[in-house]
PDB file of C-alpha atoms in Angstrom:
ATOM      1  CA  UNK A  28      42.086   6.859  38.452  1.00  0.00           C
ATOM      2  CA  UNK A  29      38.698   6.239  36.817  1.00  0.00           C
ATOM      3  CA  UNK A  30      37.049   8.488  34.253  1.00  0.00           C
ATOM      4  CA  UNK A  31      34.549   9.956  36.750  1.00  0.00           C
ATOM      5  CA  UNK A  32      37.344  11.118  39.050  1.00  0.00           C
ATOM      6  CA  UNK A  33      39.263  12.472  36.077  1.00  0.00           C
ATOM      7  CA  UNK A  34      36.271  14.526  34.905  1.00  0.00           C
ATOM      8  CA  UNK A  35      35.620  15.875  38.394  1.00  0.00           C
ATOM      9  CA  UNK A  36      39.182  17.244  38.534  1.00  0.00           C
ATOM     10  CA  UNK A  37      38.793  19.237  35.327  1.00  0.00           C
ATOM     11  CA  UNK A  38      38.529  23.010  35.227  1.00  0.00           C
ATOM     12  CA  UNK A  39      36.780  24.990  32.498  1.00  0.00           C
ATOM     13  CA  UNK A  40      37.695  28.045  30.483  1.00  0.00           C
ATOM     14  CA  UNK A  41      36.595  29.713  27.249  1.00  0.00           C
ATOM     15  CA  UNK A  42      38.626  29.667  24.042  1.00  0.00           C
ATOM     16  CA  UNK A  43      37.896  31.378  20.749  1.00  0.00           C
ATOM     17  CA  UNK A  44      37.982  29.582  17.395  1.00  0.00           C
ATOM     18  CA  UNK A  45      37.141  31.527  14.242  1.00  0.00           C
ATOM     19  CA  UNK A  46      35.017  33.952  16.265  1.00  0.00           C
ATOM     20  CA  UNK A  47      33.203  31.238  18.235  1.00  0.00           C
ATOM     21  CA  UNK A  48      33.553  31.298  22.028  1.00  0.00           C
ATOM     22  CA  UNK A  49      33.735  27.663  23.119  1.00  0.00           C
ATOM     23  CA  UNK A  50      33.954  26.005  26.527  1.00  0.00           C
ATOM     24  CA  UNK A  51      37.123  23.998  27.101  1.00  0.00           C
ATOM     25  CA  UNK A  52      37.550  21.389  29.838  1.00  0.00           C
ATOM     26  CA  UNK A  53      41.098  20.800  31.001  1.00  0.00           C
ATOM     27  CA  UNK A  54      43.115  19.318  33.837  1.00  0.00           C
ATOM     28  CA  UNK A  55      45.787  21.543  35.395  1.00  0.00           C
ATOM     29  CA  UNK A  56      47.799  19.990  38.218  1.00  0.00           C
ATOM     30  CA  UNK A  57      51.301  19.897  39.646  1.00  0.00           C
ATOM     31  CA  UNK A  58      54.083  22.454  39.794  1.00  0.00           C
ATOM     32  CA  UNK A  59      57.246  23.031  37.810  1.00  0.00           C
ATOM     33  CA  UNK A  60      57.865  23.521  34.120  1.00  0.00           C
ATOM     34  CA  UNK A  61      54.560  23.379  32.228  1.00  0.00           C
ATOM     35  CA  UNK A  62      53.802  20.394  29.989  1.00  0.00           C
ATOM     36  CA  UNK A  63      50.815  20.417  27.639  1.00  0.00           C
ATOM     37  CA  UNK A  64      49.480  16.957  26.707  1.00  0.00           C
ATOM     38  CA  UNK A  65      47.256  16.716  23.618  1.00  0.00           C
ATOM     39  CA  UNK A  66      45.075  13.732  22.756  1.00  0.00           C
ATOM     40  CA  UNK A  67      43.803  12.695  19.323  1.00  0.00           C
ATOM     41  CA  UNK A  68      40.735  11.160  17.700  1.00  0.00           C
ATOM     42  CA  UNK A  69      38.611   9.435  18.959  1.00  0.00           C
ATOM     43  CA  UNK A  70      39.944   9.989  22.481  1.00  0.00           C
ATOM     44  CA  UNK A  71      39.855  12.721  25.140  1.00  0.00           C
ATOM     45  CA  UNK A  72      42.239  13.829  27.876  1.00  0.00           C
ATOM     46  CA  UNK A  73      41.653  10.561  29.775  1.00  0.00           C
ATOM     47  CA  UNK A  74      44.075   9.048  27.238  1.00  0.00           C
ATOM     48  CA  UNK A  75      46.819  10.392  29.539  1.00  0.00           C
ATOM     49  CA  UNK A  76      45.462   8.698  32.708  1.00  0.00           C
ATOM     50  CA  UNK A  77      48.657   6.678  33.208  1.00  0.00           C
ATOM     51  CA  UNK A  78      51.042   9.457  32.171  1.00  0.00           C
ATOM     52  CA  UNK A  79      49.926  12.869  33.475  1.00  0.00           C
ATOM     53  CA  UNK A  80      49.339  12.158  37.207  1.00  0.00           C
ATOM     54  CA  UNK A  81      52.834  10.711  37.819  1.00  0.00           C
ATOM     55  CA  UNK A  82      54.357  13.783  36.136  1.00  0.00           C
ATOM     56  CA  UNK A  83      52.681  16.171  38.578  1.00  0.00           C
ATOM     57  CA  UNK A  84      55.401  15.843  41.191  1.00  0.00           C
ATOM     58  CA  UNK A  85      57.901  17.374  38.797  1.00  0.00           C
ATOM     59  CA  UNK A  86      55.903  19.306  36.193  1.00  0.00           C
ATOM     60  CA  UNK A  87      52.790  21.401  35.845  1.00  0.00           C
ATOM     61  CA  UNK A  88      50.651  19.195  33.609  1.00  0.00           C
ATOM     62  CA  UNK A  89      47.928  20.795  31.482  1.00  0.00           C
ATOM     63  CA  UNK A  90      45.694  18.274  29.744  1.00  0.00           C
ATOM     64  CA  UNK A  91      42.767  19.677  27.716  1.00  0.00           C
ATOM     65  CA  UNK A  92      39.863  17.998  25.988  1.00  0.00           C
ATOM     66  CA  UNK A  93      40.111  19.385  22.463  1.00  0.00           C
ATOM     67  CA  UNK A  94      36.952  21.192  21.342  1.00  0.00           C
ATOM     68  CA  UNK A  95      34.386  18.701  20.090  1.00  0.00           C
ATOM     69  CA  UNK A  96      35.768  16.002  22.403  1.00  0.00           C
ATOM     70  CA  UNK A  97      35.288  14.756  25.966  1.00  0.00           C
ATOM     71  CA  UNK A  98      33.796  17.385  28.261  1.00  0.00           C
ATOM     72  CA  UNK A  99      34.576  20.369  26.043  1.00  0.00           C
ATOM     73  CA  UNK A 100      32.057  22.106  23.782  1.00  0.00           C
ATOM     74  CA  UNK A 101      30.501  19.622  21.326  1.00  0.00           C
ATOM     75  CA  UNK A 102      27.589  21.527  19.824  1.00  0.00           C
ATOM     76  CA  UNK A 103      27.272  22.043  16.086  1.00  0.00           C
ATOM     77  CA  UNK A 104      28.482  25.123  14.266  1.00  0.00           C
ATOM     78  CA  UNK A 105      32.261  25.252  14.724  1.00  0.00           C
ATOM     79  CA  UNK A 106      35.394  23.765  13.182  1.00  0.00           C
ATOM     80  CA  UNK A 107      37.031  20.776  14.899  1.00  0.00           C
ATOM     81  CA  UNK A 108      39.953  20.341  12.493  1.00  0.00           C
ATOM     82  CA  UNK A 109      43.651  20.321  13.364  1.00  0.00           C
ATOM     83  CA  UNK A 110      43.833  23.908  12.141  1.00  0.00           C
ATOM     84  CA  UNK A 111      41.073  24.897  14.570  1.00  0.00           C
ATOM     85  CA  UNK A 112      42.618  22.940  17.453  1.00  0.00           C
ATOM     86  CA  UNK A 113      45.844  24.865  16.895  1.00  0.00           C
ATOM     87  CA  UNK A 114      43.826  28.014  17.670  1.00  0.00           C
ATOM     88  CA  UNK A 115      42.533  26.303  20.818  1.00  0.00           C
ATOM     89  CA  UNK A 116      46.076  25.584  22.000  1.00  0.00           C
ATOM     90  CA  UNK A 117      47.251  29.112  21.198  1.00  0.00           C
ATOM     91  CA  UNK A 118      44.349  30.669  23.097  1.00  0.00           C
ATOM     92  CA  UNK A 119      44.651  28.309  26.078  1.00  0.00           C
ATOM     93  CA  UNK A 120      48.381  28.819  26.682  1.00  0.00           C
ATOM     94  CA  UNK A 121      47.965  32.586  26.365  1.00  0.00           C
ATOM     95  CA  UNK A 122      45.077  32.571  28.840  1.00  0.00           C
ATOM     96  CA  UNK A 123      47.224  30.539  31.247  1.00  0.00           C
ATOM     97  CA  UNK A 124      50.148  32.948  30.766  1.00  0.00           C
ATOM     98  CA  UNK A 125      52.572  30.309  29.470  1.00  0.00           C
ATOM     99  CA  UNK A 126      55.508  31.802  27.585  1.00  0.00           C
ATOM    100  CA  UNK A 127      57.543  28.618  27.123  1.00  0.00           C
ATOM    101  CA  UNK A 128      56.457  25.026  27.707  1.00  0.00           C
ATOM    102  CA  UNK A 129      56.808  21.418  26.615  1.00  0.00           C
ATOM    103  CA  UNK A 130      54.213  19.667  24.438  1.00  0.00           C
ATOM    104  CA  UNK A 131      53.339  15.981  24.205  1.00  0.00           C
ATOM    105  CA  UNK A 132      50.977  14.987  21.397  1.00  0.00           C
ATOM    106  CA  UNK A 133      49.345  11.736  20.298  1.00  0.00           C
ATOM    107  CA  UNK A 134      47.514  11.083  17.013  1.00  0.00           C
ATOM    108  CA  UNK A 135      45.926  14.347  15.773  1.00  0.00           C
ATOM    109  CA  UNK A 136      47.129  15.967  18.994  1.00  0.00           C
ATOM    110  CA  UNK A 137      50.585  15.448  17.525  1.00  0.00           C
ATOM    111  CA  UNK A 138      49.476  17.160  14.321  1.00  0.00           C
ATOM    112  CA  UNK A 139      48.185  20.098  16.363  1.00  0.00           C
ATOM    113  CA  UNK A 140      51.499  20.278  18.222  1.00  0.00           C
ATOM    114  CA  UNK A 141      53.453  20.228  14.954  1.00  0.00           C
ATOM    115  CA  UNK A 142      51.407  23.084  13.480  1.00  0.00           C
ATOM    116  CA  UNK A 143      51.725  25.198  16.624  1.00  0.00           C
ATOM    117  CA  UNK A 144      55.482  24.565  16.899  1.00  0.00           C
ATOM    118  CA  UNK A 145      56.006  25.444  13.230  1.00  0.00           C
ATOM    119  CA  UNK A 146      54.052  28.695  13.577  1.00  0.00           C
ATOM    120  CA  UNK A 147      55.727  29.974  16.763  1.00  0.00           C
ATOM    121  CA  UNK A 148      59.300  30.662  17.747  1.00  0.00           C
ATOM    122  CA  UNK A 149      60.734  29.906  21.151  1.00  0.00           C
ATOM    123  CA  UNK A 150      57.414  28.841  22.706  1.00  0.00           C
ATOM    124  CA  UNK A 151      57.723  25.030  22.532  1.00  0.00           C
ATOM    125  CA  UNK A 152      60.883  23.901  24.303  1.00  0.00           C
ATOM    126  CA  UNK A 153      60.661  20.112  24.061  1.00  0.00           C
ATOM    127  CA  UNK A 154      58.246  18.304  21.759  1.00  0.00           C
ATOM    128  CA  UNK A 155      57.241  14.662  22.198  1.00  0.00           C
ATOM    129  CA  UNK A 156      55.175  12.960  19.497  1.00  0.00           C
ATOM    130  CA  UNK A 157      53.570   9.543  19.710  1.00  0.00           C
ATOM    131  CA  UNK A 158      51.935   7.798  16.744  1.00  0.00           C
ATOM    132  CA  UNK A 159      51.168  11.273  15.492  1.00  0.00           C
ATOM    133  CA  UNK A 160      49.393  12.396  12.347  1.00  0.00           C
ATOM    134  CA  UNK A 161      51.940  13.982  10.031  1.00  0.00           C
ATOM    135  CA  UNK A 162      52.482  14.455   6.330  1.00  0.00           C
ATOM    136  CA  UNK A 163      49.764  12.555   4.405  1.00  0.00           C
ATOM    137  CA  UNK A 164      49.408   9.366   6.458  1.00  0.00           C
ATOM    138  CA  UNK A 165      45.870  10.136   7.578  1.00  0.00           C
ATOM    139  CA  UNK A 166      42.897  10.127   8.029  1.00  0.00           C
ATOM    140  CA  UNK A 167      42.505   6.363   8.320  1.00  0.00           C
ATOM    141  CA  UNK A 168      39.556   4.407   6.916  1.00  0.00           C
ATOM    142  CA  UNK A 169      38.000   3.817  10.337  1.00  0.00           C
ATOM    143  CA  UNK A 170      37.639   7.562  10.917  1.00  0.00           C
ATOM    144  CA  UNK A 171      36.486   8.519   7.434  1.00  0.00           C
ATOM    145  CA  UNK A 172      33.854   5.770   7.466  1.00  0.00           C
ATOM    146  CA  UNK A 173      32.295   7.352  10.553  1.00  0.00           C
ATOM    147  CA  UNK A 174      32.529  10.926   9.291  1.00  0.00           C
ATOM    148  CA  UNK A 175      29.187  10.571   7.538  1.00  0.00           C
ATOM    149  CA  UNK A 176      25.642  11.759   8.343  1.00  0.00           C
ATOM    150  CA  UNK A 177      24.541   8.151   8.906  1.00  0.00           C
ATOM    151  CA  UNK A 178      26.796   7.924  11.976  1.00  0.00           C
ATOM    152  CA  UNK A 179      24.540  10.337  13.862  1.00  0.00           C
ATOM    153  CA  UNK A 180      21.617   7.968  13.221  1.00  0.00           C
ATOM    154  CA  UNK A 181      23.526   4.736  13.838  1.00  0.00           C
ATOM    155  CA  UNK A 182      21.989   2.159  16.141  1.00  0.00           C
ATOM    156  CA  UNK A 183      23.456   2.610  19.638  1.00  0.00           C
ATOM    157  CA  UNK A 184      24.586  -1.000  19.901  1.00  0.00           C
ATOM    158  CA  UNK A 185      26.306  -0.913  16.509  1.00  0.00           C
ATOM    159  CA  UNK A 186      27.980   2.401  17.351  1.00  0.00           C
ATOM    160  CA  UNK A 187      29.268   1.056  20.653  1.00  0.00           C
ATOM    161  CA  UNK A 188      30.674  -1.987  18.859  1.00  0.00           C
ATOM    162  CA  UNK A 189      32.581   0.337  16.491  1.00  0.00           C
ATOM    163  CA  UNK A 190      34.005   2.257  19.438  1.00  0.00           C
ATOM    164  CA  UNK A 191      35.028  -0.866  21.323  1.00  0.00           C
ATOM    165  CA  UNK A 192      36.779  -2.171  18.213  1.00  0.00           C
ATOM    166  CA  UNK A 193      38.879   0.989  17.916  1.00  0.00           C
ATOM    167  CA  UNK A 194      40.117   0.852  21.493  1.00  0.00           C
ATOM    168  CA  UNK A 195      40.824  -2.877  21.453  1.00  0.00           C
ATOM    169  CA  UNK A 196      42.300  -3.245  17.959  1.00  0.00           C
ATOM    170  CA  UNK A 197      44.740  -0.398  18.554  1.00  0.00           C
ATOM    171  CA  UNK A 198      46.322  -2.248  21.478  1.00  0.00           C
ATOM    172  CA  UNK A 199      49.020  -4.906  21.376  1.00  0.00           C
ATOM    173  CA  UNK A 200      48.285  -6.155  24.891  1.00  0.00           C
ATOM    174  CA  UNK A 201      45.752  -8.978  24.970  1.00  0.00           C
ATOM    175  CA  UNK A 202      44.036  -7.951  28.189  1.00  0.00           C
ATOM    176  CA  UNK A 203      42.711  -4.368  27.897  1.00  0.00           C
ATOM    177  CA  UNK A 204      41.393  -3.003  31.175  1.00  0.00           C
ATOM    178  CA  UNK A 205      37.655  -2.474  31.428  1.00  0.00           C
ATOM    179  CA  UNK A 206      38.285   1.041  32.732  1.00  0.00           C
ATOM    180  CA  UNK A 207      40.277   1.844  29.589  1.00  0.00           C
ATOM    181  CA  UNK A 208      37.459   0.805  27.264  1.00  0.00           C
ATOM    182  CA  UNK A 209      34.708   2.399  29.362  1.00  0.00           C
ATOM    183  CA  UNK A 210      36.683   5.572  29.990  1.00  0.00           C
ATOM    184  CA  UNK A 211      37.483   6.096  26.331  1.00  0.00           C
ATOM    185  CA  UNK A 212      33.965   5.417  25.076  1.00  0.00           C
ATOM    186  CA  UNK A 213      31.827   7.143  27.718  1.00  0.00           C
ATOM    187  CA  UNK A 214      31.866  10.672  26.188  1.00  0.00           C
ATOM    188  CA  UNK A 215      30.679   9.301  22.842  1.00  0.00           C
ATOM    189  CA  UNK A 216      27.836   7.329  24.442  1.00  0.00           C
ATOM    190  CA  UNK A 217      26.039  10.458  25.648  1.00  0.00           C
ATOM    191  CA  UNK A 218      22.919  11.596  23.814  1.00  0.00           C
ATOM    192  CA  UNK A 219      24.906  13.855  21.461  1.00  0.00           C
ATOM    193  CA  UNK A 220      27.823  11.454  21.105  1.00  0.00           C
ATOM    194  CA  UNK A 221      27.179   9.928  17.702  1.00  0.00           C
ATOM    195  CA  UNK A 222      26.632  13.318  16.120  1.00  0.00           C
ATOM    196  CA  UNK A 223      29.727  14.744  17.851  1.00  0.00           C
ATOM    197  CA  UNK A 224      31.803  11.812  16.625  1.00  0.00           C
ATOM    198  CA  UNK A 225      30.623  12.326  13.044  1.00  0.00           C
ATOM    199  CA  UNK A 226      31.491  16.029  13.224  1.00  0.00           C
ATOM    200  CA  UNK A 227      34.972  15.271  14.570  1.00  0.00           C
ATOM    201  CA  UNK A 228      35.602  12.571  11.973  1.00  0.00           C
ATOM    202  CA  UNK A 229      34.541  14.664   8.996  1.00  0.00           C
ATOM    203  CA  UNK A 230      36.785  17.529  10.191  1.00  0.00           C
ATOM    204  CA  UNK A 231      39.961  15.519   9.566  1.00  0.00           C
ATOM    205  CA  UNK A 232      41.884  17.228   6.767  1.00  0.00           C
ATOM    206  CA  UNK A 233      45.155  15.907   5.362  1.00  0.00           C
ATOM    207  CA  UNK A 234      46.072  19.351   4.032  1.00  0.00           C
ATOM    208  CA  UNK A 235      46.532  20.630   7.575  1.00  0.00           C
ATOM    209  CA  UNK A 236      49.666  18.519   8.002  1.00  0.00           C
ATOM    210  CA  UNK A 237      50.945  18.418   4.415  1.00  0.00           C
ATOM    211  CA  UNK A 238      51.194  22.224   4.446  1.00  0.00           C
ATOM    212  CA  UNK A 239      53.392  22.374   7.574  1.00  0.00           C
ATOM    213  CA  UNK A 240      56.922  23.722   7.165  1.00  0.00           C
ATOM    214  CA  UNK A 241      58.561  21.056   9.316  1.00  0.00           C
ATOM    215  CA  UNK A 242      61.957  22.671   8.945  1.00  0.00           C
ATOM    216  CA  UNK A 243      60.653  25.747  10.816  1.00  0.00           C
ATOM    217  CA  UNK A 244      60.199  23.791  14.060  1.00  0.00           C
ATOM    218  CA  UNK A 245      62.851  24.823  16.597  1.00  0.00           C
ATOM    219  CA  UNK A 246      61.824  22.530  19.472  1.00  0.00           C
ATOM    220  CA  UNK A 247      63.887  19.571  20.650  1.00  0.00           C
ATOM    221  CA  UNK A 248      62.028  16.502  19.357  1.00  0.00           C
ATOM    222  CA  UNK A 249      61.544  12.986  20.707  1.00  0.00           C
ATOM    223  CA  UNK A 250      59.265  10.496  18.968  1.00  0.00           C
ATOM    224  CA  UNK A 251      57.973   7.802  21.350  1.00  0.00           C
ATOM    225  CA  UNK A 252      56.204   5.421  18.998  1.00  0.00           C
ATOM    226  CA  UNK A 253      54.250   2.196  19.212  1.00  0.00           C
ATOM    227  CA  UNK A 254      55.975   0.329  16.385  1.00  0.00           C
ATOM    228  CA  UNK A 255      53.129  -2.152  15.804  1.00  0.00           C
ATOM    229  CA  UNK A 256      50.813   0.640  14.624  1.00  0.00           C
ATOM    230  CA  UNK A 257      50.023   0.034  10.949  1.00  0.00           C
ATOM    231  CA  UNK A 258      47.953   3.226  10.504  1.00  0.00           C
ATOM    232  CA  UNK A 259      50.469   5.747  11.862  1.00  0.00           C
ATOM    233  CA  UNK A 260      53.715   3.878  11.153  1.00  0.00           C
ATOM    234  CA  UNK A 261      56.997   4.455  12.931  1.00  0.00           C
ATOM    235  CA  UNK A 262      58.486   5.425   9.548  1.00  0.00           C
ATOM    236  CA  UNK A 263      56.631   8.732   9.956  1.00  0.00           C
ATOM    237  CA  UNK A 264      58.486   9.306  13.220  1.00  0.00           C
ATOM    238  CA  UNK A 265      61.774   8.654  11.478  1.00  0.00           C
ATOM    239  CA  UNK A 266      60.818  11.068   8.701  1.00  0.00           C
ATOM    240  CA  UNK A 267      59.991  13.731  11.295  1.00  0.00           C
ATOM    241  CA  UNK A 268      63.425  13.295  12.855  1.00  0.00           C
ATOM    242  CA  UNK A 269      65.030  13.713   9.436  1.00  0.00           C
ATOM    243  CA  UNK A 270      63.134  16.989   8.911  1.00  0.00           C
ATOM    244  CA  UNK A 271      63.225  18.409  12.448  1.00  0.00           C
ATOM    245  CA  UNK A 272      66.085  16.633  14.199  1.00  0.00           C
ATOM    246  CA  UNK A 273      65.821  14.596  17.362  1.00  0.00           C
ATOM    247  CA  UNK A 274      65.410  10.912  18.105  1.00  0.00           C
ATOM    248  CA  UNK A 275      62.947   8.050  17.651  1.00  0.00           C
ATOM    249  CA  UNK A 276      62.376   5.450  20.352  1.00  0.00           C
ATOM    250  CA  UNK A 277      60.108   2.664  19.123  1.00  0.00           C
ATOM    251  CA  UNK A 278      58.325   0.169  21.373  1.00  0.00           C
ATOM    252  CA  UNK A 279      58.010  -3.055  19.369  1.00  0.00           C
ATOM    253  CA  UNK A 280      55.336  -4.463  21.669  1.00  0.00           C
ATOM    254  CA  UNK A 281      53.049  -1.408  21.488  1.00  0.00           C
ATOM    255  CA  UNK A 282      50.410  -0.351  18.995  1.00  0.00           C
ATOM    256  CA  UNK A 283      48.609   2.924  18.395  1.00  0.00           C
ATOM    257  CA  UNK A 284      47.643   3.214  22.073  1.00  0.00           C
ATOM    258  CA  UNK A 285      51.270   3.218  23.171  1.00  0.00           C
ATOM    259  CA  UNK A 286      50.511   4.971  26.474  1.00  0.00           C
ATOM    260  CA  UNK A 287      48.250   2.061  27.423  1.00  0.00           C
ATOM    261  CA  UNK A 288      50.426  -0.749  26.044  1.00  0.00           C
ATOM    262  CA  UNK A 289      53.685   0.454  27.636  1.00  0.00           C
ATOM    263  CA  UNK A 290      52.832   3.105  30.260  1.00  0.00           C
ATOM    264  CA  UNK A 291      55.814   2.562  32.569  1.00  0.00           C
ATOM    265  CA  UNK A 292      58.404   2.575  29.792  1.00  0.00           C
ATOM    266  CA  UNK A 293      56.677   5.538  28.152  1.00  0.00           C
ATOM    267  CA  UNK A 294      56.743   7.554  31.404  1.00  0.00           C
ATOM    268  CA  UNK A 295      60.384   6.714  32.014  1.00  0.00           C
ATOM    269  CA  UNK A 296      61.493   7.941  28.599  1.00  0.00           C
ATOM    270  CA  UNK A 297      59.221  10.976  28.721  1.00  0.00           C
ATOM    271  CA  UNK A 298      60.403  12.123  32.144  1.00  0.00           C
ATOM    272  CA  UNK A 299      64.051  11.661  31.189  1.00  0.00           C
ATOM    273  CA  UNK A 300      63.619  13.743  28.040  1.00  0.00           C
ATOM    274  CA  UNK A 301      61.595  16.529  29.648  1.00  0.00           C
ATOM    275  CA  UNK A 302      64.071  16.723  32.534  1.00  0.00           C
ATOM    276  CA  UNK A 303      66.923  17.243  30.086  1.00  0.00           C
TER     277      UNK A 303
END
């Protein structure tokens, strides 16, 4: 599936963050137990292109673009932090009438999932985290360097080179697909993209994961981790399992973009865990 087809399949709703009504694009397909898949920075829901569609035969998959990302609201004037995205998740699942569901989170999407799971009881059944932001391991230098006013004024060619570097360097495979690079970068290459990226980058806040009471999380946890990731190391997954319980499965030949490096193995482990 290419990024145009993915975008065409998205629905739209309104969520409220700190009093701001914001448009939220999301994919909702399949039937069965609901599974919410949350992307991180600097991605959008297309991150799950190899994971969500195959799940649809067994699960209802709900895959939003977090606010400030992809096809969701990206204008100025609202918070894009993990704390704010937790409000987005809370509002979305309530609007969809979901009482209990599974959550899969990557990067800051994992941080959002951790906050939501720690602040609710009995809502998140099974929790899957992949190369997730937790504790104080983030933000990384690449993101903070672009969370500056100069990013909005950056030369388009230089900005595109920075984006390409992120989506290539985070892979272990030597032959990234053109559709992966194009699909990941296309939302940021729109006229408001550089400004939106700067706003998202500057909103990263370590305090939003250091303040989590990890022991309050009652979900069953599985960490599916790309072990070659130096920025969000697999040691964080092991620490999460010590605090929450659960299991870590590390893919030695996968980096930060584990769903792209090892999609088949990732799907197999994910489906087995969600199916109990």
